[in-house]
Coordinates of C-alpha atoms in Angstrom, one line a residue:
M1 CA 46.0 4.2 -2.2
S2 CA 43.6 3.1 0.5
N3 CA 40.2 4.5 1.2
K4 CA 40.8 7.4 3.6
M5 CA 37.6 6.8 5.5
W6 CA 38.5 3.2 6.6
G7 CA 41.9 2.6 5.2
G8 CA 44.2 2.3 8.2
R9 CA 44.1 -1.5 8.0
F10 CA 44.4 -1.5 4.2
S11 CA 47.4 -0.5 2.1
S12 CA 45.9 -0.4 -1.4
A13 CA 42.7 0.6 -3.1
P14 CA 39.9 -2.0 -3.8
D15 CA 39.8 -3.8 -7.1
A16 CA 37.4 -2.1 -9.6
I17 CA 35.0 -5.1 -9.4
M18 CA 35.1 -4.8 -5.6
E19 CA 34.2 -1.2 -5.9
E20 CA 31.4 -2.0 -8.4
I21 CA 29.7 -4.6 -6.2
N22 CA 30.4 -2.8 -2.9
A23 CA 29.3 0.8 -3.6
S24 CA 25.7 1.7 -2.7
I25 CA 25.7 5.4 -3.3
G26 CA 23.8 4.8 -6.5
F27 CA 20.7 4.1 -4.5
D28 CA 21.3 5.0 -0.8
Y29 CA 21.7 8.7 -1.8
R30 CA 17.9 8.7 -1.0
F31 CA 18.9 8.7 2.7
A32 CA 20.6 12.1 2.5
L33 CA 18.0 14.0 4.4
Q34 CA 17.7 11.3 7.1
D35 CA 21.5 10.8 7.3
I36 CA 22.1 14.5 8.0
K37 CA 19.1 14.7 10.4
G38 CA 20.5 11.8 12.4
S39 CA 24.0 13.3 12.4
L40 CA 22.7 16.6 13.7
A41 CA 21.0 14.8 16.6
H42 CA 24.1 12.7 17.3
V43 CA 26.5 15.7 17.4
S44 CA 24.1 17.7 19.6
M45 CA 24.1 14.8 22.0
L46 CA 27.9 14.4 21.9
A47 CA 28.2 18.1 22.9
E48 CA 25.5 17.9 25.6
T49 CA 27.3 14.9 27.2
G50 CA 30.7 16.6 26.9
I51 CA 32.1 13.9 24.5
V52 CA 32.9 16.7 22.0
S53 CA 33.2 20.4 22.7
K54 CA 30.3 22.7 21.9
E55 CA 32.5 24.7 19.5
T56 CA 33.3 21.5 17.6
A57 CA 29.7 20.5 17.6
K58 CA 28.6 24.0 16.3
S59 CA 31.2 23.8 13.5
I60 CA 30.0 20.3 12.5
E61 CA 26.3 21.4 12.6
Q62 CA 27.1 24.3 10.3
G63 CA 28.9 22.0 7.9
L64 CA 26.1 19.5 7.9
T65 CA 23.6 22.3 7.2
Q66 CA 25.7 23.4 4.3
I67 CA 25.9 19.9 2.9
L68 CA 22.1 19.6 3.1
A69 CA 21.7 22.8 1.1
E70 CA 24.2 21.5 -1.5
I71 CA 22.3 18.2 -1.8
E72 CA 18.9 20.0 -2.1
S73 CA 20.2 22.4 -4.7
G74 CA 21.8 19.7 -6.7
T75 CA 25.4 20.9 -6.4
F76 CA 26.6 18.1 -4.2
T77 CA 29.0 15.7 -5.9
F78 CA 28.4 12.0 -4.9
S79 CA 31.5 9.8 -5.1
R80 CA 31.4 6.1 -5.8
A81 CA 34.9 5.8 -4.2
L82 CA 33.3 6.7 -0.9
E83 CA 30.8 3.9 -1.2
D84 CA 27.7 5.2 0.5
I85 CA 25.7 8.2 1.6
H86 CA 27.3 8.1 5.1
M87 CA 30.9 8.3 3.8
N88 CA 29.9 10.9 1.2
V89 CA 28.5 13.2 3.8
E90 CA 31.4 12.7 6.1
G91 CA 34.0 13.2 3.3
R92 CA 32.4 16.5 2.3
L93 CA 32.2 17.5 6.0
A94 CA 35.9 17.0 6.3
E95 CA 36.5 19.3 3.4
I96 CA 34.3 22.0 5.0
V97 CA 35.3 21.6 8.7
G98 CA 38.7 20.0 8.6
P99 CA 40.0 17.1 10.8
E100 CA 37.5 18.0 13.6
A101 CA 34.8 16.5 11.3
G102 CA 36.1 13.1 12.3
R103 CA 34.7 13.6 15.8
L104 CA 31.2 13.2 14.4
H105 CA 31.6 9.5 14.1
T106 CA 32.4 9.1 17.8
A107 CA 30.3 6.5 19.5
R108 CA 28.5 5.3 16.4
S109 CA 29.1 3.0 13.4
R110 CA 27.8 2.8 9.9
N111 CA 25.8 -0.2 11.2
D112 CA 23.6 1.8 13.6
Q113 CA 23.8 4.8 11.2
V114 CA 22.2 3.0 8.3
A115 CA 19.7 1.3 10.6
L116 CA 18.7 4.8 11.8
D117 CA 18.5 6.3 8.3
F118 CA 16.4 3.4 7.0
R119 CA 14.0 3.7 9.9
L120 CA 13.6 7.4 9.4
W121 CA 13.1 6.9 5.6
I122 CA 10.6 4.2 6.1
R123 CA 8.7 6.2 8.7
D124 CA 8.6 9.2 6.3
T125 CA 7.5 7.0 3.4
I126 CA 4.7 5.4 5.5
D127 CA 3.4 8.8 6.4
Q128 CA 3.3 9.8 2.7
L129 CA 1.6 6.5 1.7
D130 CA -0.9 7.0 4.5
R131 CA -2.0 10.3 3.0
Q132 CA -2.3 8.7 -0.4
I133 CA -4.4 5.9 0.9
L134 CA -6.7 8.4 2.7
D135 CA -7.1 10.3 -0.6
L136 CA -8.1 7.2 -2.5
Q137 CA -10.5 6.2 0.2
Q138 CA -12.1 9.6 0.0
A139 CA -12.5 9.4 -3.8
L140 CA -14.0 5.9 -3.5
A141 CA -16.4 6.9 -0.7
E142 CA -17.6 10.0 -2.5
K143 CA -18.3 8.0 -5.6
A144 CA -20.0 5.3 -3.5
L145 CA -22.3 7.9 -2.0
A146 CA -23.2 9.2 -5.5
H147 CA -24.0 5.7 -6.6
A148 CA -25.5 4.3 -3.5
A149 CA -28.6 3.2 -5.4
S150 CA -27.0 2.4 -8.8
I151 CA -27.6 -1.2 -9.5
M152 CA -24.9 -3.5 -10.9
P153 CA -24.3 -7.3 -11.0
G154 CA -22.5 -8.9 -8.1
F155 CA -20.3 -11.8 -9.0
T156 CA -19.0 -15.0 -7.6
H157 CA -16.7 -17.1 -9.8
L158 CA -17.0 -14.2 -12.2
Q159 CA -20.6 -15.4 -12.8
S160 CA -23.7 -13.3 -12.1
A161 CA -24.7 -14.0 -8.5
Q162 CA -26.9 -11.3 -7.0
P163 CA -27.7 -7.7 -7.7
V164 CA -25.7 -5.2 -5.7
T165 CA -25.1 -1.5 -6.0
L166 CA -22.1 0.2 -7.4
G167 CA -21.7 2.2 -4.2
H168 CA -21.6 -1.1 -2.2
H169 CA -19.0 -2.5 -4.6
L170 CA -16.8 0.6 -4.2
L171 CA -17.1 0.6 -0.4
A172 CA -15.6 -2.9 -0.4
Y173 CA -12.3 -1.3 -1.5
V174 CA -12.6 1.4 1.1
E175 CA -12.7 -1.3 3.7
M176 CA -9.7 -3.1 2.2
L177 CA -7.7 0.2 2.1
G178 CA -8.7 0.8 5.7
R179 CA -7.1 -2.5 6.7
D180 CA -4.0 -1.5 4.6
R181 CA -3.7 1.7 6.5
G182 CA -3.9 -0.2 9.7
R183 CA -1.1 -2.5 8.7
F184 CA 1.1 0.4 7.8
Q185 CA 0.3 2.1 11.1
D186 CA 1.1 -1.1 13.0
A187 CA 4.5 -1.3 11.2
R188 CA 5.2 2.4 12.0
R189 CA 4.5 1.9 15.7
R190 CA 6.8 -1.0 15.9
L191 CA 9.7 0.6 14.0
N192 CA 9.6 3.8 16.1
E193 CA 12.5 2.9 18.2
C194 CA 15.9 4.5 17.7
P195 CA 19.0 2.3 17.0
L196 CA 21.5 5.2 17.1
G197 CA 24.1 4.5 19.7
S198 CA 24.2 0.8 19.3
A199 CA 27.4 1.3 17.3
A200 CA 28.7 -1.6 15.4
L201 CA 27.0 -4.3 17.4
A202 CA 27.9 -4.1 21.1
G203 CA 27.1 -0.6 22.1
T204 CA 29.8 1.9 23.2
S205 CA 31.9 2.8 26.2
F206 CA 31.3 6.5 25.7
P207 CA 28.8 8.1 28.1
I208 CA 26.2 8.8 25.4
D209 CA 22.5 9.6 26.0
R210 CA 20.5 7.4 23.7
H211 CA 17.2 8.7 25.1
M212 CA 18.2 12.2 24.1
T213 CA 18.8 11.3 20.4
A214 CA 15.7 9.1 20.3
Q215 CA 13.6 12.0 21.5
A216 CA 15.2 14.5 19.2
L217 CA 14.5 12.3 16.2
G218 CA 10.8 11.7 17.2
F219 CA 11.2 8.1 18.3
D220 CA 9.3 6.7 21.2
R221 CA 12.4 5.2 22.8
P222 CA 15.8 3.8 22.0
T223 CA 16.1 0.1 21.0
A224 CA 16.9 -2.2 23.9
N225 CA 19.5 -4.6 22.4
S226 CA 22.5 -3.4 20.4
L227 CA 22.8 -6.7 18.5
D228 CA 19.2 -6.7 17.4
S229 CA 19.4 -3.0 16.6
V230 CA 21.9 -3.3 13.8
S231 CA 20.7 -6.6 12.4
D232 CA 17.0 -6.0 12.5
R233 CA 15.2 -5.5 9.2
D234 CA 11.7 -6.5 10.5
F235 CA 10.6 -3.0 10.0
V236 CA 11.4 -3.1 6.3
L237 CA 9.8 -6.6 5.9
E238 CA 6.6 -5.5 7.7
T239 CA 6.3 -2.4 5.6
L240 CA 6.9 -4.4 2.4
S241 CA 4.3 -6.9 3.5
A242 CA 1.8 -4.1 4.0
A243 CA 2.8 -2.7 0.6
A244 CA 2.4 -6.1 -1.1
I245 CA -1.1 -6.6 0.4
T246 CA -2.1 -3.1 -0.6
A247 CA -0.7 -3.8 -4.1
V248 CA -2.9 -6.9 -4.3
H249 CA -6.0 -4.8 -3.5
L250 CA -5.1 -2.2 -6.1
S251 CA -4.4 -5.0 -8.6
R252 CA -7.8 -6.6 -8.0
F253 CA -9.5 -3.2 -8.6
A254 CA -7.4 -2.6 -11.6
E255 CA -8.4 -6.0 -13.0
E256 CA -12.1 -5.0 -12.6
I257 CA -11.5 -1.7 -14.4
V258 CA -9.9 -3.6 -17.2
L259 CA -13.0 -5.9 -17.5
W260 CA -15.5 -3.1 -17.0
V261 CA -14.2 -1.0 -19.9
T262 CA -14.2 -3.8 -22.4
P263 CA -17.0 -3.7 -25.1
Q264 CA -18.0 -7.1 -23.8
F265 CA -18.8 -5.8 -20.3
G266 CA -19.3 -2.2 -21.2
F267 CA -19.9 -1.2 -17.5
A268 CA -17.8 1.9 -17.6
R269 CA -15.6 4.2 -19.6
L270 CA -12.2 5.8 -19.0
S271 CA -11.3 9.0 -20.7
D272 CA -8.3 9.6 -23.0
G273 CA -6.3 10.6 -19.9
F274 CA -6.1 7.0 -18.6
T275 CA -6.2 5.0 -21.9
T276 CA -3.9 4.6 -24.9
G277 CA -4.4 3.7 -28.5
S278 CA -2.9 1.1 -30.8
S279 CA -0.2 1.7 -33.4
I280 CA -2.2 -0.5 -35.9
M281 CA -5.8 -0.7 -34.7
P282 CA -7.4 2.7 -34.7
Q283 CA -10.5 1.6 -32.8
K284 CA -8.6 0.5 -29.7
R285 CA -8.8 2.2 -26.2
N286 CA -6.5 0.3 -24.0
P287 CA -6.7 0.7 -20.2
D288 CA -2.9 0.7 -19.8
A289 CA -2.9 2.6 -16.5
A290 CA -5.0 -0.2 -14.9
E291 CA -2.9 -2.9 -16.6
L292 CA 0.3 -1.4 -15.3
V293 CA -1.1 -1.2 -11.7
R294 CA -1.9 -4.9 -12.1
G295 CA 1.6 -5.6 -13.4
K296 CA 3.5 -3.6 -10.8
S297 CA 1.9 -5.5 -8.0
G298 CA 4.2 -8.4 -9.0
R299 CA 7.3 -6.3 -8.5
M300 CA 6.1 -5.2 -5.0
I301 CA 5.4 -8.8 -4.0
G302 CA 8.8 -9.8 -5.4
S303 CA 10.6 -7.2 -3.3
L304 CA 9.1 -8.6 -0.2
T305 CA 10.1 -12.2 -1.2
A306 CA 13.6 -11.1 -2.1
L307 CA 14.3 -9.5 1.2
L308 CA 12.8 -12.5 3.1
I309 CA 15.2 -14.7 1.3
V310 CA 18.2 -12.4 2.0
M311 CA 17.5 -12.3 5.7
K312 CA 16.6 -15.9 6.3
G313 CA 20.2 -17.2 6.6
L314 CA 22.0 -14.3 8.3
P315 CA 23.6 -14.8 11.7
L316 CA 23.8 -11.8 14.1
A317 CA 24.7 -9.1 13.7
Y318 CA 25.3 -7.1 10.5
S319 CA 26.4 -8.7 7.2
K320 CA 26.9 -7.0 3.9
D321 CA 24.1 -9.0 2.4
M322 CA 21.8 -6.5 4.1
Q323 CA 22.8 -3.9 1.6
E324 CA 20.4 -5.7 -0.7
D325 CA 17.5 -4.5 1.5
K326 CA 17.4 -1.1 -0.1
E327 CA 16.9 -1.1 -3.9
G328 CA 13.9 -3.5 -3.8
T329 CA 12.4 -1.4 -1.0
F330 CA 12.9 1.9 -2.8
D331 CA 11.4 0.4 -6.0
A332 CA 8.4 -1.2 -4.2
L333 CA 7.3 1.8 -2.2
Q334 CA 7.9 4.2 -5.1
S335 CA 5.8 1.8 -7.3
L336 CA 3.1 1.7 -4.6
S337 CA 2.9 5.5 -4.4
L338 CA 2.6 5.7 -8.2
C339 CA -0.1 3.0 -8.3
L340 CA -2.1 4.7 -5.6
A341 CA -2.0 7.9 -7.6
A342 CA -3.0 6.1 -10.8
I343 CA -6.0 4.3 -9.2
N344 CA -7.1 7.5 -7.5
G345 CA -7.1 9.2 -10.9
M346 CA -9.0 6.4 -12.5
V347 CA -11.6 6.4 -9.8
L348 CA -12.2 10.1 -10.4
D349 CA -12.2 9.6 -14.2
L350 CA -14.3 6.5 -14.4
Q351 CA -17.8 7.0 -15.9
P352 CA -20.2 4.1 -15.2
D353 CA -22.8 3.1 -17.7
L354 CA -25.7 2.9 -15.3
K355 CA -28.2 1.5 -17.9
K356 CA -25.8 -1.3 -18.9
L357 CA -25.0 -2.1 -15.2
K358 CA -28.6 -2.4 -14.3
T359 CA -29.5 -4.5 -17.3
S360 CA -26.6 -6.8 -16.6
A361 CA -27.6 -7.1 -12.9
G362 CA -30.8 -8.9 -14.0
A363 CA -29.1 -11.4 -16.2
G364 CA -28.1 -14.9 -15.2
Y365 CA -31.1 -15.4 -12.9
A366 CA -29.5 -13.1 -10.3
T367 CA -32.8 -12.9 -8.3
A368 CA -33.0 -16.6 -7.8
T369 CA -31.9 -16.3 -4.2
D370 CA -34.6 -13.7 -3.6
L371 CA -37.1 -16.3 -4.9
A372 CA -35.7 -19.0 -2.6
D373 CA -35.9 -16.5 0.4
W374 CA -39.5 -15.7 -0.5
L375 CA -40.4 -19.4 -0.4
V376 CA -38.8 -19.7 3.0
K377 CA -40.4 -16.6 4.5
T378 CA -43.8 -16.8 2.9
L379 CA -44.4 -20.5 2.4
K380 CA -42.3 -21.6 5.4
L381 CA -40.4 -24.1 3.3
P382 CA -37.1 -25.4 4.6
F383 CA -34.3 -23.6 2.8
R384 CA -33.0 -26.7 1.1
R385 CA -36.5 -27.4 -0.3
A386 CA -36.8 -23.8 -1.4
H387 CA -33.4 -24.0 -3.0
H388 CA -34.5 -27.1 -4.9
V389 CA -37.8 -25.5 -6.1
T390 CA -35.9 -22.4 -7.2
G391 CA -33.4 -24.5 -9.1
E392 CA -36.3 -26.3 -11.0
L393 CA -37.8 -22.9 -11.9
V394 CA -34.5 -21.6 -13.1
G395 CA -34.0 -24.7 -15.2
M396 CA -37.5 -24.2 -16.7
A397 CA -36.8 -20.6 -17.5
S398 CA -33.4 -21.4 -18.9
V399 CA -34.8 -23.9 -21.3
R400 CA -37.1 -21.3 -22.7
G401 CA -34.4 -18.5 -22.6
I402 CA -36.5 -16.2 -20.4
G403 CA -36.1 -14.6 -17.0
L404 CA -37.7 -15.9 -13.9
E405 CA -40.1 -13.0 -13.9
K406 CA -41.4 -14.1 -17.3
L407 CA -42.6 -17.5 -16.0
S408 CA -46.4 -17.5 -15.5
L409 CA -47.9 -18.2 -12.1
E410 CA -49.4 -21.4 -13.4
E411 CA -46.0 -22.6 -14.5
M412 CA -44.5 -21.9 -11.1
Q413 CA -47.3 -23.6 -9.3
K414 CA -46.6 -26.8 -11.2
V415 CA -43.3 -27.0 -9.3
E416 CA -44.7 -25.6 -6.0
P417 CA -48.4 -25.3 -5.7
G418 CA -48.2 -22.8 -2.7
I419 CA -46.6 -20.1 -4.8
T420 CA -48.9 -17.0 -5.1
Q421 CA -48.9 -13.8 -7.2
D422 CA -46.9 -12.1 -4.5
V423 CA -43.8 -14.0 -5.7
F424 CA -43.3 -11.4 -8.5
S425 CA -42.8 -8.7 -6.0
V426 CA -39.3 -10.1 -5.2
L427 CA -38.1 -10.8 -8.8
G428 CA -36.9 -7.3 -9.8
V429 CA -33.4 -6.2 -9.2
D430 CA -34.5 -2.9 -7.6
K431 CA -36.6 -4.9 -5.0
S432 CA -33.7 -7.3 -4.6
V433 CA -31.1 -4.7 -3.5
R434 CA -33.6 -2.8 -1.4
S435 CA -34.3 -6.0 0.6
R436 CA -30.7 -6.5 1.6
T437 CA -31.0 -4.5 4.8
S438 CA -28.8 -6.6 7.1
Y439 CA -25.8 -4.7 8.5
G440 CA -23.2 -4.5 5.8
G441 CA -25.7 -5.4 3.1
T442 CA -26.2 -3.7 -0.3
A443 CA -29.5 -1.9 0.4
P444 CA -29.1 1.7 -0.8
A445 CA -29.9 3.1 2.6
N446 CA -27.1 1.0 4.1
V447 CA -24.7 2.2 1.5
R448 CA -25.5 5.8 2.0
S449 CA -25.1 5.4 5.7
Q450 CA -21.7 3.6 5.4
A451 CA -20.4 6.1 2.8
K452 CA -21.3 9.0 5.0
A453 CA -19.7 7.4 8.0
W454 CA -16.5 6.8 6.1
L455 CA -16.4 10.3 4.7
K456 CA -16.9 11.7 8.2
K457 CA -14.1 9.4 9.6
L458 CA -11.7 10.4 6.7
D459 CA -12.4 14.0 7.3
R460 CA -11.3 13.6 10.9
L461 CA -8.1 11.7 9.9
K462 CA -6.9 14.4 7.4

């Protein structure tokens, strides 16, 4: 027996293996809301243009509304034999409405239908992710404001470099997430064109009104080329690219959390809510939530790579290969949503050890640059000469296992006779961070100003 939805050309049912590889209802059921929304807009347009009668359109609209209620209540039965969400909805519509249900598919194809559903789903998902990113930025900015003057070590090469403040460090991630929001918003703007009415690949001879359906579905305009409309997956690739970059940012922060909560660093503590124990070692507190965020970033990057590889060799227009665009996308964006929630929870939960942070900030000769700057500003030495003098003093202190501030004035003057007692005024970590007043610098006043500016901006965006 052939498939009644497309079986006129076929006299027998597909092989079981063919059904197994071909069916997508196991994952594209997620398009149910978008599919029905698109069908409602389409049938309304068909009635408005006189392609179907208003009575038929009303009957189809009622049937679609009933199907949506069944799906939302969990009473709808999805059939693998009907392949995908489009055929499942249409099959149930035929049971409710009768043969007139077949008029719904006038002037459209599953090719433009899935392109529409996917754009609607991606658009909805971007909006959800945008809210989550805003929430995370808010949590980070609030914590940054609270710790605008809390001193911690700044690193390069994971080696102590210069003292910074914890607030300054957290605001770096607020900036990253701001760029992430921008990338998602750019992708959303570009995808907001409606492919419905492109049909299989060439458009249709029916007198449809594509501007009407585009407007009804909240798009800026209809797509301009029917071939491109059904074969384009740039909007998925752009969204996955934005997701992958966001995942990298979350993973970097997760890695820092993993380091911070180790006894070796001891910079912060996570509560029981975001740690797990060991089945054999009773002393362990494992930062599993952070580790999983770090791990899931690989899956998101992999989803982008997989779809790029699928698309790279496809001629126009639609090919069944493109069915592989969905599972990885669903997984990646669901994973991103979960990771955003997890990082947000950890930001709120994280308790920094301010004493340990400040002590560590002074380790590793972190104020050496302040000494070099003092030599330039006070003694008017060329920076390269100041750098060399400072290096000698660091070497001298290192041999003795003491900090720069523990060297005597006489010892310093053996390296550079012009050094005065005033040099000790720049060797403390508090003085160091307060001196970094350049725009974007770590001075507490700067951090407070930036944190407040972000919080004001985020409040406007919500």
